GROMACS .gro file of C-alpha atoms in nm:
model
  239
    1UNK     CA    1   8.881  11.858   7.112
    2UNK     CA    2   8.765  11.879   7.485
    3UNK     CA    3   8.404  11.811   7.632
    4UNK     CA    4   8.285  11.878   7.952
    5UNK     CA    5   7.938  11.758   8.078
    6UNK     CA    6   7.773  11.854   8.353
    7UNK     CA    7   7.414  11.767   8.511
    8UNK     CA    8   7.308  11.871   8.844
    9UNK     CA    9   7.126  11.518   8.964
   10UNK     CA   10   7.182  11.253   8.897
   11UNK     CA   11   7.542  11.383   8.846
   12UNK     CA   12   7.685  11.288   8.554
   13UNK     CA   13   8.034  11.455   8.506
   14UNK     CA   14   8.253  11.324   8.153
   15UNK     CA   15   8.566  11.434   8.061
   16UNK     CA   16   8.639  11.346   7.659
   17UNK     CA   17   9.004  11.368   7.525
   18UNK     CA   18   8.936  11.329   7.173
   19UNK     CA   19   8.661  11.283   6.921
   20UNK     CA   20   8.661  11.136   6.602
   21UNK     CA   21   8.648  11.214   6.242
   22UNK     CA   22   8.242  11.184   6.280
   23UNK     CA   23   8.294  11.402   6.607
   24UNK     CA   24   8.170  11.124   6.834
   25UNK     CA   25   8.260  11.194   7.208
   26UNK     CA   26   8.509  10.920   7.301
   27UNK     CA   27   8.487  10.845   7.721
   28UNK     CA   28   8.786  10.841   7.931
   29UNK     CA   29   8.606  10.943   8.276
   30UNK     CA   30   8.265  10.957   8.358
   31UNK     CA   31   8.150  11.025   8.719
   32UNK     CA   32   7.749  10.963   8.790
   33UNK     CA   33   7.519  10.952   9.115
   34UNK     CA   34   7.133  10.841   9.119
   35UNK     CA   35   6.913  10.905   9.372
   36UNK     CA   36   6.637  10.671   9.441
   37UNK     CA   37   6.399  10.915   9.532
   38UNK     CA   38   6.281  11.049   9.293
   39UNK     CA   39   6.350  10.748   9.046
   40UNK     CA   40   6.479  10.437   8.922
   41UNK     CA   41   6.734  10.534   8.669
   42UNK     CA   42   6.765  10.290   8.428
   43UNK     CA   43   6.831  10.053   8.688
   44UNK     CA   44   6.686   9.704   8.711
   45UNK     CA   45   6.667   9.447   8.961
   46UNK     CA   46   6.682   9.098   9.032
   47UNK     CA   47   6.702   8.783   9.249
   48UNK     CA   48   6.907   8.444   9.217
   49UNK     CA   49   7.066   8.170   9.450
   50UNK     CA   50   6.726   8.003   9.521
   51UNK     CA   51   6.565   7.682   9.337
   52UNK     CA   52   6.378   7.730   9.024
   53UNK     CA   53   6.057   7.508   9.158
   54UNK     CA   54   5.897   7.483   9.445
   55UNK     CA   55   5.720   7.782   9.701
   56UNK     CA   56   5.921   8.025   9.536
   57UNK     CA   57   5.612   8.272   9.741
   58UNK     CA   58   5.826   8.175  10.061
   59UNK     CA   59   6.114   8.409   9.969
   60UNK     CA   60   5.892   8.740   9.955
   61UNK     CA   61   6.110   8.843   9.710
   62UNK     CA   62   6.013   9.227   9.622
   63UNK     CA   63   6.190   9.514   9.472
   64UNK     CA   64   6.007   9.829   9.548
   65UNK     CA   65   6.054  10.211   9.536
   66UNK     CA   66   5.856  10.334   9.882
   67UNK     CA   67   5.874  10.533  10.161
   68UNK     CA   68   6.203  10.537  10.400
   69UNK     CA   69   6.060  10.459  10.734
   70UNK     CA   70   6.098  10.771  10.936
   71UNK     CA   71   6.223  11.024  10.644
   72UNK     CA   72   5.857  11.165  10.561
   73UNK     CA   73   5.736  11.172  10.156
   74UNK     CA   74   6.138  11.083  10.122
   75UNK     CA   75   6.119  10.760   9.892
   76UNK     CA   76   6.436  10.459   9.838
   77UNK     CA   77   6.433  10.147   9.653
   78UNK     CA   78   6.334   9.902   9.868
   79UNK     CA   79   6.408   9.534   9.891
   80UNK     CA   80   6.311   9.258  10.099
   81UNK     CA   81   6.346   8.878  10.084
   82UNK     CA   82   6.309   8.554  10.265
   83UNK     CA   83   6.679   8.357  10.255
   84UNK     CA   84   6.520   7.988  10.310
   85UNK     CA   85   6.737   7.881  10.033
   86UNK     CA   86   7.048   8.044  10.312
   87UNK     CA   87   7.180   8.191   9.998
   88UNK     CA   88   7.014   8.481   9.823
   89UNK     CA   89   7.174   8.726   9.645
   90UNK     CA   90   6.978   9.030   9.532
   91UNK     CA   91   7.144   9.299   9.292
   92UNK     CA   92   7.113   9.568   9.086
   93UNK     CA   93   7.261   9.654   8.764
   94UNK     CA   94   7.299   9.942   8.465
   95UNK     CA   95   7.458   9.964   8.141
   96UNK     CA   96   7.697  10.260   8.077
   97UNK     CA   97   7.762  10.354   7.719
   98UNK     CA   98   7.946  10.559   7.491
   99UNK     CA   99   8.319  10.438   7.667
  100UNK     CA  100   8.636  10.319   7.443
  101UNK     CA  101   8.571   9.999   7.364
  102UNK     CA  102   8.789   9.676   7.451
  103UNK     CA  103   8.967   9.935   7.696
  104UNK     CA  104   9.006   9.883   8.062
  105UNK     CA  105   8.847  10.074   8.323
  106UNK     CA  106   8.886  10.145   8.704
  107UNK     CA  107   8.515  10.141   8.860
  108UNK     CA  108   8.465  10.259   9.197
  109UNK     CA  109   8.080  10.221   9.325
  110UNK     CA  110   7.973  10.383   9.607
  111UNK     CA  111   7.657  10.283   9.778
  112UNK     CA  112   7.412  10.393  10.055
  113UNK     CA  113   7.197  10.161  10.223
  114UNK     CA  114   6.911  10.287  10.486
  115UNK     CA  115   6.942   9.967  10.740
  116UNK     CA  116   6.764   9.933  11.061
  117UNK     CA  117   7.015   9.681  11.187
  118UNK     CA  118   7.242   9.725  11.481
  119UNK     CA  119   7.541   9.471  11.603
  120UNK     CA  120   7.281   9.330  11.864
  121UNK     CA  121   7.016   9.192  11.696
  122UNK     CA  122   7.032   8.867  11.696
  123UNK     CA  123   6.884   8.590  11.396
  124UNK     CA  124   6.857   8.228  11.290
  125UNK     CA  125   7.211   8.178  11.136
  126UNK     CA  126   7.391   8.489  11.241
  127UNK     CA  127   7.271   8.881  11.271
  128UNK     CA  128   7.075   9.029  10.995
  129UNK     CA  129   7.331   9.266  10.958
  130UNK     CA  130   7.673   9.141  10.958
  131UNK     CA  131   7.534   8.818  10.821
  132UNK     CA  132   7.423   8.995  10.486
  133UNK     CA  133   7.733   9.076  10.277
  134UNK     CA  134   7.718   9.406  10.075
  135UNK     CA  135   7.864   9.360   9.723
  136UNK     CA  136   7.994   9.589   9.416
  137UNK     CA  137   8.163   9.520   9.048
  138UNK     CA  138   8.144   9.571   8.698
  139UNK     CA  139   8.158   9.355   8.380
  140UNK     CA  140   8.115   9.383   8.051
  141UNK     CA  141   7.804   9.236   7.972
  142UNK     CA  142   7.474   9.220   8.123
  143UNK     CA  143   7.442   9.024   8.397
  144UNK     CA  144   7.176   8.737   8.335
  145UNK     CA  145   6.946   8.519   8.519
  146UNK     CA  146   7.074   8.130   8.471
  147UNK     CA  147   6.986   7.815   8.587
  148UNK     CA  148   7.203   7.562   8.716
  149UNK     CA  149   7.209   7.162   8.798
  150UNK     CA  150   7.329   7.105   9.162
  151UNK     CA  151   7.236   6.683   9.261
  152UNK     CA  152   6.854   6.671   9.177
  153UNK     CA  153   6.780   7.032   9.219
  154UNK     CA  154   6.795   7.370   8.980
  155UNK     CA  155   6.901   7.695   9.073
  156UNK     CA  156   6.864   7.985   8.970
  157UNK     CA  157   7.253   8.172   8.989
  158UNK     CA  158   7.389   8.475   8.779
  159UNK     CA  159   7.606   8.440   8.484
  160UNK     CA  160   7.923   8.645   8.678
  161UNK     CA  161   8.160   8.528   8.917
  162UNK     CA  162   8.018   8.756   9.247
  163UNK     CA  163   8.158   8.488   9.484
  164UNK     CA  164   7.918   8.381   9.750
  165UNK     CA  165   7.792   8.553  10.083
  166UNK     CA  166   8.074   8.695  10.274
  167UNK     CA  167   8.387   8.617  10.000
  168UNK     CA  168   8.399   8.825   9.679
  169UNK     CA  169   8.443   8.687   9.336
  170UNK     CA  170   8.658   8.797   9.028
  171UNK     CA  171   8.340   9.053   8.928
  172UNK     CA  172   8.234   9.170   9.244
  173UNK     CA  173   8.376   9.243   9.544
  174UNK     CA  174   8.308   9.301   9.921
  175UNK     CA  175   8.252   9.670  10.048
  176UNK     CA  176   8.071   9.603  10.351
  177UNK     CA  177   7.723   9.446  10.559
  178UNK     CA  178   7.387   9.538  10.642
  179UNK     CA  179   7.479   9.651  10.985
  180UNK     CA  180   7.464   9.995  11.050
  181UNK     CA  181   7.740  10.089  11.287
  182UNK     CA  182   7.515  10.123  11.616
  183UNK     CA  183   7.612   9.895  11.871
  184UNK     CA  184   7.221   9.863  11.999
  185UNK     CA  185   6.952   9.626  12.038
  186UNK     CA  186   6.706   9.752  11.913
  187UNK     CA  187   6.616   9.840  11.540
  188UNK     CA  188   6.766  10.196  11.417
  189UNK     CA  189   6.721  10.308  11.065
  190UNK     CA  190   7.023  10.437  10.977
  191UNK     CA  191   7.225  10.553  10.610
  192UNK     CA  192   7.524  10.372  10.535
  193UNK     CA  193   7.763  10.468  10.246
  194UNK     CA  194   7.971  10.230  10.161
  195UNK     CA  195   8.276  10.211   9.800
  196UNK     CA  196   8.550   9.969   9.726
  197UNK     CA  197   8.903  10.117   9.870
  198UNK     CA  198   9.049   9.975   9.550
  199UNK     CA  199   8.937  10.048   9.230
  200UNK     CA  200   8.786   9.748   9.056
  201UNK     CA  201   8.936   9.705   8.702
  202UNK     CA  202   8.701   9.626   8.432
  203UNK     CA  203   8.765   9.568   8.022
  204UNK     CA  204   8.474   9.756   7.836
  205UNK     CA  205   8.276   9.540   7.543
  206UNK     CA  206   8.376   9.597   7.169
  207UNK     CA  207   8.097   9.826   7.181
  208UNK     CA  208   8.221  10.030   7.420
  209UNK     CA  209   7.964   9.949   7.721
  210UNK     CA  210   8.034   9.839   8.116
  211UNK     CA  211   7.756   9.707   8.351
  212UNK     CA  212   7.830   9.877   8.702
  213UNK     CA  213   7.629   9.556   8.943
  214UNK     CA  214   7.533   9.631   9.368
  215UNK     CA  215   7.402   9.380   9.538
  216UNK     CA  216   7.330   9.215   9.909
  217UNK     CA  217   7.465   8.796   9.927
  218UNK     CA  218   7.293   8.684  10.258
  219UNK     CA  219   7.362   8.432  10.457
  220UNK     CA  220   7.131   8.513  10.700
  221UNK     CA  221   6.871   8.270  10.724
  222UNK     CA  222   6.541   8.491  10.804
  223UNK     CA  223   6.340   8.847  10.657
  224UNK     CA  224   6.600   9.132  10.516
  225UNK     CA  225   6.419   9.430  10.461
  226UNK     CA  226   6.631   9.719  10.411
  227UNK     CA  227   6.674  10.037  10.154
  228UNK     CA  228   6.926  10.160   9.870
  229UNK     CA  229   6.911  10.551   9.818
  230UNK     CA  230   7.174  10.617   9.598
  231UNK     CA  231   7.469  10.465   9.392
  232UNK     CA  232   7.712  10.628   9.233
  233UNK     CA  233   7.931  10.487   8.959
  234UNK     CA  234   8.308  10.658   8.881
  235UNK     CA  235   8.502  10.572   8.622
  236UNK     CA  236   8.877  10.658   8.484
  237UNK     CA  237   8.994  10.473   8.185
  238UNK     CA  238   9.329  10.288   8.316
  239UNK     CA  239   9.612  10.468   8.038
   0.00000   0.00000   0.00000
C-alpha cells in the first residue's frame, strides 16, 4: 500500500512503502519546511555553554518571534545573546514521529538566517559574523539542558556531542556563519540559506522518533542579534 501526503506550508511531503496489519503508515521519506512567520511549529528553544550562577541577566539571552527589520508586518524567530561566557551555543530543536524505528536515516537541514553582518565589521574576539558558527544534526532523543563540573564552576552544556564553536561534533555539524556574504562595513540585513552538503546519518529511537537540532556556537565575544525564518528538515531512510 502507497501514501502520499501533501500540505501546502509548512510542506510536509511523506512517501510510505508499506503499512501494517493495523494499517499504520510506516515512514521511509518525509520532506518538511516551517516558516517562522507565521509560527513556531512545534519548535522550542534554548541556551547552554554559560555558568549556572552568577549574572546570568548579562547574557540577554532571548528567543523571540518579531518583526524582520526592514521586511514590513513580515515576522522571524529572533534570537539574541550576550557571549561573556565566549561560548554560547543557542539551538533549536523538534521531534519527528511516526518513522521506522531503530532504522537509520539521512537528515539534511536546511536553514535561513536574516543576518545584518558583513565581512567588515569588526568585534571583541573576531567578527560577529564569521566568528559565530552555524550548526545542524539530528539524534535520537531530545536534546536536554545539563549541568556540568569544570574546576570550581558549573555549566550549563547539552546532553549531545555538537562540538564547540567553529568544529562540529558527532551530532551536529558545521553548515556555515553568521556572515552574510557582503563584503561591507556597514550592517546589511540580509537572508542566508544555508544545508549540510552531506547528508547527516541518524539511527531513529525504538519508537520510531528523530530530533532534527539548528543552532548558532559563538565565539564571538559581544551582542548577536540575528533572525531564523525557516528550516526545513528532509529525510530518506538509508536501505
Amino acid at each position: 500500500m502507497t501514501y502520499l501526503r501533501l500540505a501546502l506550508f509548512p510542506i510536509a511531503l511523506t512517501v510510505c512503502f508499506g503499512c501494517n496489519e493495523n494499517n499504520h503508515q510506516s515512514i521511509n521519506s518525509f520532506d518538511q519546511a516551517f516558516s517562522f512567520n507565521d509560527g513556531m511549529h512545534n519548535w522550542s528553544s534554548d541556551f547552554v555553554d554559560y555558568p549556572t550562577l552568577g549574572e546570568t541577566s548579562l547574557y540577554r539571552l532571548n528567543w523571540q518571534r518579531s518583526e524582520l527589520p526592514l521586511r514590513g508586518s513580515e515576522r522571524g524567530l529572533r534570537v539574541q545573546f550576550n557571549n561573556a561566557s565566549d561560548d554560547v551555543f543557542a539551538y533549536l530543536y523538534r521531534e519527528f514521529g511516526g518513522l521506522r524505528p531503530s532504522t537509520n536515516y539521512d537528515i539534511t537541514i536546511e536553514v535561513t538566517i536574516y543576518t545584518p553582518f558583513s565581512r567588515g565589521i569588526g568585534g571583541i574576539g573576531g567578527s560577529p559574523g564569521e566568528s559565530n558558527a552555524v550548526k545542524i544534526g539530528a539524534v535520537a532523543e531530545a536534546p536536554a539542558r545539563v549541568v556540568v563540573s569544570v574546576g570550581n564552576s558549573t555549566y550549563w552544556r547539552v546532553s549531545i556531542d555538537k562540538g564547540n564553536q567553529s568544529q562540529g561534533g558527532e551530532d551536529m555539524v558545521v553548515v556555515g556563519s553568521l556572515f552574510n556574504g557582503n563584503e561591507s562595513d556597514q550592517l546589511v540585513w540580509t537572508s542566508v540559506p544555508m544545508k549540510n552538503v552531506l547528508p547527516h546519518r541518524v539511527r531513529s529511537s525504538n519508537q520510531g522518533t528523530i530530533w532534527a537540532i539548528a543552532g548558532i556556537d559563538s565565539g564571538f565575544e559581544g551582542f548577536t542579534e540575528v533572525y531564523f525564518e525557516s528550516i526545513r528538515v528532509i529525510a530518506q531512510e538509508v536501505p
